Amino acid sequence: MNMAPTSAPAQEPRWLTDEEQRVWRSYIEAATLLEDHLDRQLQRDAGMPHIYYGLLVKLAESPRRRLRMTELARHAKITRSRLSHAVARLEKNGWVRREDCPSDKRGQFAVLTDEGYEVLSRTAPGHVAAVRHAVFERLSPAQQKSLGEIMRIIAEGLQPSEAGADLPWLR
C-alpha cells in the first residue's frame, strides 16, 4: 500500500510502483529472516551473534590475525562505538584482545586469540552449512551470480568515496 499524503506537497515524492513495492518488501523480509536464521545458528553453536562471528572471521583472515579497530569497523560496516562494545564482549570471552598501536598512541589493534581461533574453527562448518542451506541451495548458479552483482552495485552506491561521507565506521 502506498502511503500518499492527503495534501499534495510542492513536489510529489516518486512513490514505489506496485512491483517495486513487492521487490522491496521481499528483500526486507528475506534479509530479516536470513539474519535471524544465522544469529540463531551461531547463538546455538557458539553463543555469539552473527556480527561477532563476522569480526572473528575478518581477524582470522588478516595478517597475524590482527587489524586496526578503525579498519575492522570499516570491514564490518558498523560504527566504532558498536565495534568497541562488540570487541569488549569478545575480550570478556577471551576470543579477542586489544593492543595499542606503537606508531599511533590513539590507535588500537584487535587481535584474534588462539582461543578465538579455535571457537571460529569449530563454528565455521555449521555456519557455512546454514548459509549454504539458506541461500545457495535455493538459487541456480545464474541467480547466485545475479544476486552477487546486484548486492555489489547496491553496496558500492551506499559507500561514497568523497571526504565527509556519512558512513558508519566514520562515526
PDB file of C-alpha atoms in Angstrom, residues 17 64 87 123-124 149-150 154 160 164 168:
ATOM      1  CA  THR A  17       5.287   1.155  -8.091  1.00  0.00           C
ATOM      2  CA  ARG A  64      48.981 -12.040  12.157  1.00  0.00           C
ATOM      3  CA  VAL A  87      35.200  -6.237  20.991  1.00  0.00           C
ATOM      4  CA  THR A 123      31.817 -22.910  14.478  1.00  0.00           C
ATOM      5  CA  ALA A 124      32.653 -22.359  10.799  1.00  0.00           C
ATOM      6  CA  GLU A 149      26.193  -8.451  -8.875  1.00  0.00           C
ATOM      7  CA  ILE A 150      23.075  -6.747  -7.501  1.00  0.00           C
ATOM      8  CA  ILE A 154      23.924  -1.550  -4.009  1.00  0.00           C
ATOM      9  CA  PRO A 160      30.655   7.169  -1.443  1.00  0.00           C
ATOM     10  CA  GLY A 164      32.953  13.756   4.649  1.00  0.00           C
ATOM     11  CA  PRO A 168      29.001   4.028   9.939  1.00  0.00           C
TER      12      PRO A 168
END
